[in-house]
Amino acid sequence: EVQLQASGGGLVRTGGSLRLSCARSGRPWDDYAVAWFRQAPGKEREGLSCISTYDSKTNYADSVKGRFTISTDNAKNTIYLQMDNLKPEDTAVYYCAAVSWNWLWTLCHLGSYKYWGQGTQVTVSS
């Protein structure tokens, strides 16, 4: 069982920054893909970024490339999403998710994930 705890959301002004954290309870990450998603009211869930916990390779959606940075601190069993230059359209509930690494993959994906943390609200005011 993989239990995820997302935190770090809040209220920030346009152009500001936030860092979200996704911690795994009790065990190191081992070999997983870990991703951040978001869902705004009335919109579909959107995959933002993912990272492989075994080689730290990353992948980003075009909508956040250049503004968001995903990283891992294996010593803390935590994945971070640094969000810079935030815009009102970034307002959403943000979720972290994980899936066991498939050794056929060359890069993590932003598709289906098995384990999900609770969401953390990010609100960007104009």
mmCIF file of N, CA and C in Angstrom, residues 1-117:
data_model
loop_
_atom_site.group_PDB
_atom_site.id
_atom_site.type_symbol
_atom_site.label_atom_id
_atom_site.label_comp_id
_atom_site.label_asym_id
_atom_site.label_seq_id
_atom_site.Cartn_x
_atom_site.Cartn_y
_atom_site.Cartn_z
ATOM 1 N N GLU A 1 0.844 -1.183 0.000
ATOM 2 C CA GLU A 1 0.000 0.000 0.000
ATOM 3 C C GLU A 1 0.891 1.248 0.000
ATOM 4 N N VAL A 2 0.608 2.165 -0.889
ATOM 5 C CA VAL A 2 1.337 3.427 -0.961
ATOM 6 C C VAL A 2 0.414 4.527 -0.488
ATOM 7 N N GLN A 3 0.788 5.177 0.598
ATOM 8 C CA GLN A 3 -0.006 6.280 1.123
ATOM 9 C C GLN A 3 0.724 7.584 0.850
ATOM 10 N N LEU A 4 0.036 8.515 0.231
ATOM 11 C CA LEU A 4 0.630 9.784 -0.167
ATOM 12 C C LEU A 4 -0.022 10.935 0.595
ATOM 13 N N GLN A 5 0.799 11.899 0.953
ATOM 14 C CA GLN A 5 0.307 13.073 1.665
ATOM 15 C C GLN A 5 0.772 14.312 0.911
ATOM 16 N N ALA A 6 -0.180 15.032 0.325
ATOM 17 C CA ALA A 6 0.145 16.261 -0.397
ATOM 18 C C ALA A 6 -0.063 17.459 0.517
ATOM 19 N N SER A 7 0.802 18.445 0.387
ATOM 20 C CA SER A 7 0.687 19.651 1.198
ATOM 21 C C SER A 7 1.335 20.818 0.463
ATOM 22 N N GLY A 8 1.134 22.016 1.009
ATOM 23 C CA GLY A 8 1.819 23.187 0.474
ATOM 24 C C GLY A 8 0.950 24.148 -0.303
ATOM 25 N N GLY A 9 -0.314 23.810 -0.486
ATOM 26 C CA GLY A 9 -1.193 24.717 -1.205
ATOM 27 C C GLY A 9 -1.471 25.970 -0.399
ATOM 28 N N GLY A 10 -2.128 26.931 -1.045
ATOM 29 C CA GLY A 10 -2.463 28.165 -0.361
ATOM 30 C C GLY A 10 -2.944 29.212 -1.325
ATOM 31 N N LEU A 11 -3.008 30.438 -0.823
ATOM 32 C CA LEU A 11 -3.443 31.583 -1.610
ATOM 33 C C LEU A 11 -2.226 32.426 -1.962
ATOM 34 N N VAL A 12 -2.090 32.745 -3.224
ATOM 35 C CA VAL A 12 -0.939 33.519 -3.668
ATOM 36 C C VAL A 12 -1.399 34.480 -4.762
ATOM 37 N N ARG A 13 -0.707 35.581 -4.923
ATOM 38 C CA ARG A 13 -1.048 36.540 -5.967
ATOM 39 C C ARG A 13 -0.428 36.144 -7.298
ATOM 40 N N THR A 14 -0.980 36.663 -8.362
ATOM 41 C CA THR A 14 -0.437 36.437 -9.697
ATOM 42 C C THR A 14 1.052 36.778 -9.719
ATOM 43 N N GLY A 15 1.822 35.874 -10.292
ATOM 44 C CA GLY A 15 3.264 36.052 -10.355
ATOM 45 C C GLY A 15 4.017 35.460 -9.184
ATOM 46 N N GLY A 16 3.283 35.035 -8.172
ATOM 47 C CA GLY A 16 3.909 34.455 -6.997
ATOM 48 C C GLY A 16 4.303 33.004 -7.185
ATOM 49 N N SER A 17 4.810 32.421 -6.109
ATOM 50 C CA SER A 17 5.310 31.044 -6.142
ATOM 51 C C SER A 17 4.772 30.240 -4.977
ATOM 52 N N LEU A 18 4.676 28.954 -5.177
ATOM 53 C CA LEU A 18 4.347 28.002 -4.124
ATOM 54 C C LEU A 18 5.146 26.734 -4.379
ATOM 55 N N ARG A 19 5.421 25.993 -3.301
ATOM 56 C CA ARG A 19 6.043 24.689 -3.444
ATOM 57 C C ARG A 19 5.145 23.648 -2.796
ATOM 58 N N LEU A 20 4.705 22.718 -3.606
ATOM 59 C CA LEU A 20 3.896 21.615 -3.103
ATOM 60 C C LEU A 20 4.799 20.438 -2.750
ATOM 61 N N SER A 21 4.389 19.689 -1.743
ATOM 62 C CA SER A 21 5.138 18.508 -1.313
ATOM 63 C C SER A 21 4.235 17.287 -1.368
ATOM 64 N N CYS A 22 4.824 16.155 -1.717
ATOM 65 C CA CYS A 22 4.116 14.875 -1.729
ATOM 66 C C CYS A 22 4.993 13.879 -0.997
ATOM 67 N N ALA A 23 4.564 13.482 0.173
ATOM 68 C CA ALA A 23 5.353 12.579 0.998
ATOM 69 C C ALA A 23 4.731 11.195 1.010
ATOM 70 N N ARG A 24 5.588 10.184 0.960
ATOM 71 C CA ARG A 24 5.126 8.808 1.081
ATOM 72 C C ARG A 24 5.307 8.388 2.528
ATOM 73 N N SER A 25 4.247 7.820 3.105
ATOM 74 C CA SER A 25 4.304 7.412 4.501
ATOM 75 C C SER A 25 5.036 6.094 4.651
ATOM 76 N N GLY A 26 6.036 6.069 5.521
ATOM 77 C CA GLY A 26 6.550 4.822 6.053
ATOM 78 C C GLY A 26 7.639 4.131 5.279
ATOM 79 N N ARG A 27 7.739 4.343 3.985
ATOM 80 C CA ARG A 27 8.720 3.583 3.212
ATOM 81 C C ARG A 27 9.374 4.468 2.171
ATOM 82 N N PRO A 28 10.570 4.136 1.760
ATOM 83 C CA PRO A 28 11.193 4.885 0.655
ATOM 84 C C PRO A 28 10.403 4.672 -0.632
ATOM 85 N N TRP A 29 10.680 5.529 -1.585
ATOM 86 C CA TRP A 29 9.937 5.477 -2.839
ATOM 87 C C TRP A 29 10.231 4.226 -3.659
ATOM 88 N N ASP A 30 11.413 3.674 -3.590
ATOM 89 C CA ASP A 30 11.808 2.586 -4.488
ATOM 90 C C ASP A 30 11.638 3.051 -5.926
ATOM 91 N N ASP A 31 11.112 2.220 -6.764
ATOM 92 C CA ASP A 31 11.026 2.549 -8.193
ATOM 93 C C ASP A 31 9.587 2.851 -8.581
ATOM 94 N N TYR A 32 9.284 4.133 -8.615
ATOM 95 C CA TYR A 32 7.948 4.589 -8.947
ATOM 96 C C TYR A 32 8.010 5.752 -9.923
ATOM 97 N N ALA A 33 6.902 5.957 -10.622
ATOM 98 C CA ALA A 33 6.645 7.227 -11.276
ATOM 99 C C ALA A 33 5.713 7.989 -10.342
ATOM 100 N N VAL A 34 6.057 9.231 -10.079
ATOM 101 C CA VAL A 34 5.232 10.084 -9.213
ATOM 102 C C VAL A 34 4.856 11.323 -10.023
ATOM 103 N N ALA A 35 3.611 11.679 -9.966
ATOM 104 C CA ALA A 35 3.124 12.775 -10.806
ATOM 105 C C ALA A 35 2.267 13.741 -10.007
ATOM 106 N N TRP A 36 2.163 14.936 -10.562
ATOM 107 C CA TRP A 36 1.245 15.941 -10.042
ATOM 108 C C TRP A 36 0.155 16.175 -11.077
ATOM 109 N N PHE A 37 -1.078 16.221 -10.585
ATOM 110 C CA PHE A 37 -2.239 16.527 -11.401
ATOM 111 C C PHE A 37 -2.970 17.708 -10.755
ATOM 112 N N ARG A 38 -3.859 18.300 -11.489
ATOM 113 C CA ARG A 38 -4.729 19.311 -10.900
ATOM 114 C C ARG A 38 -6.120 19.223 -11.527
ATOM 115 N N GLN A 39 -7.087 19.709 -10.778
ATOM 116 C CA GLN A 39 -8.449 19.752 -11.296
ATOM 117 C C GLN A 39 -9.113 21.033 -10.820
ATOM 118 N N ALA A 40 -9.508 21.840 -11.767
ATOM 119 C CA ALA A 40 -10.231 23.072 -11.479
ATOM 120 C C ALA A 40 -11.724 22.795 -11.558
ATOM 121 N N PRO A 41 -12.523 23.594 -10.891
ATOM 122 C CA PRO A 41 -13.981 23.374 -10.920
ATOM 123 C C PRO A 41 -14.516 23.361 -12.341
ATOM 124 N N GLY A 42 -15.292 22.335 -12.654
ATOM 125 C CA GLY A 42 -15.901 22.232 -13.963
ATOM 126 C C GLY A 42 -14.974 21.787 -15.076
ATOM 127 N N LYS A 43 -13.735 21.456 -14.724
ATOM 128 C CA LYS A 43 -12.773 21.041 -15.748
ATOM 129 C C LYS A 43 -12.289 19.629 -15.473
ATOM 130 N N GLU A 44 -11.740 19.008 -16.515
ATOM 131 C CA GLU A 44 -11.184 17.671 -16.357
ATOM 132 C C GLU A 44 -9.844 17.736 -15.622
ATOM 133 N N ARG A 45 -9.503 16.625 -15.007
ATOM 134 C CA ARG A 45 -8.204 16.531 -14.355
ATOM 135 C C ARG A 45 -7.093 16.626 -15.394
ATOM 136 N N GLU A 46 -6.063 17.360 -15.038
ATOM 137 C CA GLU A 46 -4.959 17.638 -15.965
ATOM 138 C C GLU A 46 -3.644 17.154 -15.361
ATOM 139 N N GLY A 47 -2.902 16.370 -16.115
ATOM 140 C CA GLY A 47 -1.570 15.951 -15.691
ATOM 141 C C GLY A 47 -0.582 17.070 -15.926
ATOM 142 N N LEU A 48 0.272 17.348 -14.933
ATOM 143 C CA LEU A 48 1.185 18.479 -15.004
ATOM 144 C C LEU A 48 2.630 18.063 -15.195
ATOM 145 N N SER A 49 3.074 17.151 -14.366
ATOM 146 C CA SER A 49 4.482 16.788 -14.380
ATOM 147 C C SER A 49 4.664 15.459 -13.669
ATOM 148 N N CYS A 50 5.716 14.750 -14.044
ATOM 149 C CA CYS A 50 6.020 13.496 -13.361
ATOM 150 C C CYS A 50 7.526 13.321 -13.264
ATOM 151 N N ILE A 51 7.917 12.413 -12.370
ATOM 152 C CA ILE A 51 9.333 12.130 -12.163
ATOM 153 C C ILE A 51 9.498 10.654 -11.852
ATOM 154 N N SER A 52 10.591 10.093 -12.320
ATOM 155 C CA SER A 52 10.949 8.731 -11.971
ATOM 156 C C SER A 52 11.783 8.771 -10.704
ATOM 157 N N THR A 53 11.403 7.997 -9.698
ATOM 158 C CA THR A 53 12.153 8.047 -8.438
ATOM 159 C C THR A 53 13.466 7.279 -8.518
ATOM 160 N N TYR A 54 13.696 6.501 -9.584
ATOM 161 C CA TYR A 54 14.951 5.744 -9.629
ATOM 162 C C TYR A 54 16.028 6.470 -10.420
ATOM 163 N N ASP A 55 15.659 7.326 -11.388
ATOM 164 C CA ASP A 55 16.704 8.059 -12.108
ATOM 165 C C ASP A 55 16.420 9.550 -12.202
ATOM 166 N N SER A 56 15.314 9.986 -11.597
ATOM 167 C CA SER A 56 14.933 11.403 -11.521
ATOM 168 C C SER A 56 14.660 12.054 -12.869
ATOM 169 N N LYS A 57 14.418 11.275 -13.908
ATOM 170 C CA LYS A 57 14.023 11.872 -15.189
ATOM 171 C C LYS A 57 12.623 12.447 -15.043
ATOM 172 N N THR A 58 12.402 13.577 -15.704
ATOM 173 C CA THR A 58 11.142 14.292 -15.547
ATOM 174 C C THR A 58 10.419 14.464 -16.869
ATOM 175 N N ASN A 59 9.152 14.820 -16.746
ATOM 176 C CA ASN A 59 8.318 15.068 -17.912
ATOM 177 C C ASN A 59 7.317 16.145 -17.517
ATOM 178 N N TYR A 60 6.987 17.044 -18.461
ATOM 179 C CA TYR A 60 6.104 18.156 -18.151
ATOM 180 C C TYR A 60 5.037 18.318 -19.225
ATOM 181 N N ALA A 61 3.856 18.739 -18.802
ATOM 182 C CA ALA A 61 2.847 19.168 -19.758
ATOM 183 C C ALA A 61 3.255 20.536 -20.309
ATOM 184 N N ASP A 62 2.874 20.804 -21.537
ATOM 185 C CA ASP A 62 3.229 22.080 -22.157
ATOM 186 C C ASP A 62 2.692 23.269 -21.370
ATOM 187 N N SER A 63 1.562 23.078 -20.711
ATOM 188 C CA SER A 63 0.921 24.192 -20.008
ATOM 189 C C SER A 63 1.752 24.716 -18.837
ATOM 190 N N VAL A 64 2.671 23.897 -18.326
ATOM 191 C CA VAL A 64 3.448 24.320 -17.152
ATOM 192 C C VAL A 64 4.948 24.309 -17.407
ATOM 193 N N LYS A 65 5.355 23.888 -18.584
ATOM 194 C CA LYS A 65 6.785 23.800 -18.880
ATOM 195 C C LYS A 65 7.415 25.176 -18.769
ATOM 196 N N GLY A 66 8.517 25.254 -18.040
ATOM 197 C CA GLY A 66 9.192 26.524 -17.852
ATOM 198 C C GLY A 66 8.755 27.280 -16.620
ATOM 199 N N ARG A 67 7.609 26.925 -16.039
ATOM 200 C CA ARG A 67 7.133 27.585 -14.822
ATOM 201 C C ARG A 67 7.143 26.660 -13.617
ATOM 202 N N PHE A 68 6.893 25.377 -13.837
ATOM 203 C CA PHE A 68 6.841 24.400 -12.754
ATOM 204 C C PHE A 68 8.059 23.490 -12.841
ATOM 205 N N THR A 69 8.563 23.087 -11.670
ATOM 206 C CA THR A 69 9.705 22.180 -11.612
ATOM 207 C C THR A 69 9.417 21.087 -10.613
ATOM 208 N N ILE A 70 9.534 19.845 -11.052
ATOM 209 C CA ILE A 70 9.340 18.705 -10.164
ATOM 210 C C ILE A 70 10.708 18.188 -9.736
ATOM 211 N N SER A 71 10.801 17.771 -8.484
ATOM 212 C CA SER A 71 12.070 17.261 -7.980
ATOM 213 C C SER A 71 11.794 16.255 -6.871
ATOM 214 N N THR A 72 12.847 15.531 -6.504
ATOM 215 C CA THR A 72 12.697 14.524 -5.466
ATOM 216 C C THR A 72 13.777 14.666 -4.418
ATOM 217 N N ASP A 73 13.415 14.454 -3.174
ATOM 218 C CA ASP A 73 14.360 14.381 -2.061
ATOM 219 C C ASP A 73 14.200 12.987 -1.480
ATOM 220 N N ASN A 74 15.039 12.072 -1.939
ATOM 221 C CA ASN A 74 14.888 10.680 -1.526
ATOM 222 C C ASN A 74 15.113 10.501 -0.029
ATOM 223 N N ALA A 75 15.951 11.331 0.562
ATOM 224 C CA ALA A 75 16.205 11.221 1.997
ATOM 225 C C ALA A 75 14.949 11.518 2.807
ATOM 226 N N LYS A 76 14.077 12.352 2.243
ATOM 227 C CA LYS A 76 12.839 12.725 2.936
ATOM 228 C C LYS A 76 11.624 12.008 2.373
ATOM 229 N N ASN A 77 11.855 11.108 1.392
ATOM 230 C CA ASN A 77 10.728 10.408 0.742
ATOM 231 C C ASN A 77 9.691 11.383 0.226
ATOM 232 N N THR A 78 10.144 12.486 -0.318
ATOM 233 C CA THR A 78 9.227 13.549 -0.706
ATOM 234 C C THR A 78 9.495 13.996 -2.140
ATOM 235 N N ILE A 79 8.420 14.222 -2.866
ATOM 236 C CA ILE A 79 8.466 14.794 -4.205
ATOM 237 C C ILE A 79 7.936 16.210 -4.108
ATOM 238 N N TYR A 80 8.600 17.151 -4.767
ATOM 239 C CA TYR A 80 8.193 18.544 -4.721
ATOM 240 C C TYR A 80 7.724 19.017 -6.096
ATOM 241 N N LEU A 81 6.817 19.991 -6.067
ATOM 242 C CA LEU A 81 6.457 20.707 -7.285
ATOM 243 C C LEU A 81 6.618 22.187 -6.987
ATOM 244 N N GLN A 82 7.681 22.768 -7.527
ATOM 245 C CA GLN A 82 7.918 24.202 -7.387
ATOM 246 C C GLN A 82 7.142 24.910 -8.483
ATOM 247 N N MET A 83 6.267 25.807 -8.091
ATOM 248 C CA MET A 83 5.422 26.512 -9.055
ATOM 249 C C MET A 83 5.746 27.999 -9.007
ATOM 250 N N ASP A 84 6.240 28.512 -10.087
ATOM 251 C CA ASP A 84 6.626 29.916 -10.191
ATOM 252 C C ASP A 84 5.762 30.636 -11.211
ATOM 253 N N ASN A 85 5.758 31.965 -11.104
ATOM 254 C CA ASN A 85 4.992 32.799 -12.037
ATOM 255 C C ASN A 85 3.555 32.294 -12.151
ATOM 256 N N LEU A 86 2.921 32.112 -11.023
ATOM 257 C CA LEU A 86 1.573 31.555 -11.013
ATOM 258 C C LEU A 86 0.569 32.524 -11.612
ATOM 259 N N LYS A 87 -0.440 31.942 -12.240
ATOM 260 C CA LYS A 87 -1.482 32.701 -12.917
ATOM 261 C C LYS A 87 -2.842 32.309 -12.350
ATOM 262 N N PRO A 88 -3.834 33.161 -12.481
ATOM 263 C CA PRO A 88 -5.169 32.794 -11.977
ATOM 264 C C PRO A 88 -5.682 31.473 -12.547
ATOM 265 N N GLU A 89 -5.314 31.156 -13.769
ATOM 266 C CA GLU A 89 -5.774 29.898 -14.357
ATOM 267 C C GLU A 89 -5.091 28.667 -13.757
ATOM 268 N N ASP A 90 -4.106 28.884 -12.890
ATOM 269 C CA ASP A 90 -3.497 27.760 -12.158
ATOM 270 C C ASP A 90 -4.310 27.382 -10.931
ATOM 271 N N THR A 91 -5.340 28.154 -10.621
ATOM 272 C CA THR A 91 -6.195 27.854 -9.473
ATOM 273 C C THR A 91 -6.879 26.507 -9.661
ATOM 274 N N ALA A 92 -6.684 25.614 -8.697
ATOM 275 C CA ALA A 92 -7.214 24.254 -8.794
ATOM 276 C C ALA A 92 -6.872 23.500 -7.508
ATOM 277 N N VAL A 93 -7.427 22.312 -7.395
ATOM 278 C CA VAL A 93 -6.968 21.363 -6.383
ATOM 279 C C VAL A 93 -5.869 20.523 -7.024
ATOM 280 N N TYR A 94 -4.738 20.458 -6.351
ATOM 281 C CA TYR A 94 -3.572 19.741 -6.864
ATOM 282 C C TYR A 94 -3.425 18.414 -6.126
ATOM 283 N N TYR A 95 -3.154 17.365 -6.892
ATOM 284 C CA TYR A 95 -3.031 16.013 -6.353
ATOM 285 C C TYR A 95 -1.683 15.416 -6.757
ATOM 286 N N CYS A 96 -1.093 14.636 -5.852
ATOM 287 C CA CYS A 96 0.033 13.821 -6.272
ATOM 288 C C CYS A 96 -0.425 12.378 -6.391
ATOM 289 N N ALA A 97 0.249 11.643 -7.250
ATOM 290 C CA ALA A 97 -0.134 10.267 -7.533
ATOM 291 C C ALA A 97 1.115 9.455 -7.849
ATOM 292 N N ALA A 98 1.015 8.146 -7.675
ATOM 293 C CA ALA A 98 2.167 7.284 -7.908
ATOM 294 C C ALA A 98 1.735 5.968 -8.546
ATOM 295 N N VAL A 99 2.663 5.390 -9.273
ATOM 296 C CA VAL A 99 2.451 4.067 -9.859
ATOM 297 C C VAL A 99 3.808 3.375 -9.917
ATOM 298 N N SER A 100 3.817 2.069 -9.728
ATOM 299 C CA SER A 100 5.070 1.322 -9.801
ATOM 300 C C SER A 100 5.683 1.487 -11.181
ATOM 301 N N TRP A 101 6.992 1.636 -11.213
ATOM 302 C CA TRP A 101 7.685 1.856 -12.480
ATOM 303 C C TRP A 101 7.561 0.632 -13.375
ATOM 304 N N ASN A 102 7.269 0.864 -14.616
ATOM 305 C CA ASN A 102 7.229 -0.183 -15.631
ATOM 306 C C ASN A 102 8.543 -0.094 -16.411
ATOM 307 N N TRP A 103 9.338 -1.143 -16.370
ATOM 308 C CA TRP A 103 10.661 -1.097 -16.972
ATOM 309 C C TRP A 103 10.653 -1.039 -18.494
ATOM 310 N N LEU A 104 9.456 -1.073 -19.096
ATOM 311 C CA LEU A 104 9.334 -0.814 -20.530
ATOM 312 C C LEU A 104 9.298 0.681 -20.832
ATOM 313 N N TRP A 105 9.078 1.480 -19.786
ATOM 314 C CA TRP A 105 9.022 2.922 -19.991
ATOM 315 C C TRP A 105 10.441 3.488 -20.116
ATOM 316 N N THR A 106 10.587 4.519 -20.948
ATOM 317 C CA THR A 106 11.828 5.280 -20.975
ATOM 318 C C THR A 106 11.651 6.614 -20.258
ATOM 319 N N LEU A 107 10.404 7.007 -20.053
ATOM 320 C CA LEU A 107 10.090 8.272 -19.406
ATOM 321 C C LEU A 107 8.753 8.122 -18.685
ATOM 322 N N CYS A 108 8.600 8.805 -17.563
ATOM 323 C CA CYS A 108 7.309 8.744 -16.879
ATOM 324 C C CYS A 108 6.239 9.418 -17.743
ATOM 325 N N HIS A 109 4.999 9.072 -17.477
ATOM 326 C CA HIS A 109 3.883 9.539 -18.289
ATOM 327 C C HIS A 109 2.905 10.314 -17.432
ATOM 328 N N LEU A 110 1.954 10.942 -18.054
ATOM 329 C CA LEU A 110 0.921 11.698 -17.351
ATOM 330 C C LEU A 110 -0.443 11.070 -17.594
ATOM 331 N N GLY A 111 -0.474 9.755 -17.580
ATOM 332 C CA GLY A 111 -1.718 9.035 -17.803
ATOM 333 C C GLY A 111 -2.300 8.476 -16.528
ATOM 334 N N SER A 112 -2.492 7.165 -16.506
ATOM 335 C CA SER A 112 -3.179 6.511 -15.396
ATOM 336 C C SER A 112 -2.224 6.210 -14.253
ATOM 337 N N TYR A 113 -2.624 6.578 -13.032
ATOM 338 C CA TYR A 113 -1.854 6.319 -11.831
ATOM 339 C C TYR A 113 -2.700 5.555 -10.817
ATOM 340 N N LYS A 114 -2.030 4.736 -10.010
ATOM 341 C CA LYS A 114 -2.741 3.829 -9.110
ATOM 342 C C LYS A 114 -3.001 4.433 -7.740
ATOM 343 N N TYR A 115 -2.035 5.100 -7.185
ATOM 344 C CA TYR A 115 -2.141 5.597 -5.817
ATOM 345 C C TYR A 115 -2.278 7.114 -5.849
ATOM 346 N N TRP A 116 -3.179 7.620 -5.028
ATOM 347 C CA TRP A 116 -3.467 9.052 -5.028
ATOM 348 C C TRP A 116 -3.443 9.604 -3.611
ATOM 349 N N GLY A 117 -2.894 10.790 -3.484
ATOM 350 C CA GLY A 117 -2.986 11.512 -2.230
ATOM 351 C C GLY A 117 -4.235 12.379 -2.219
#
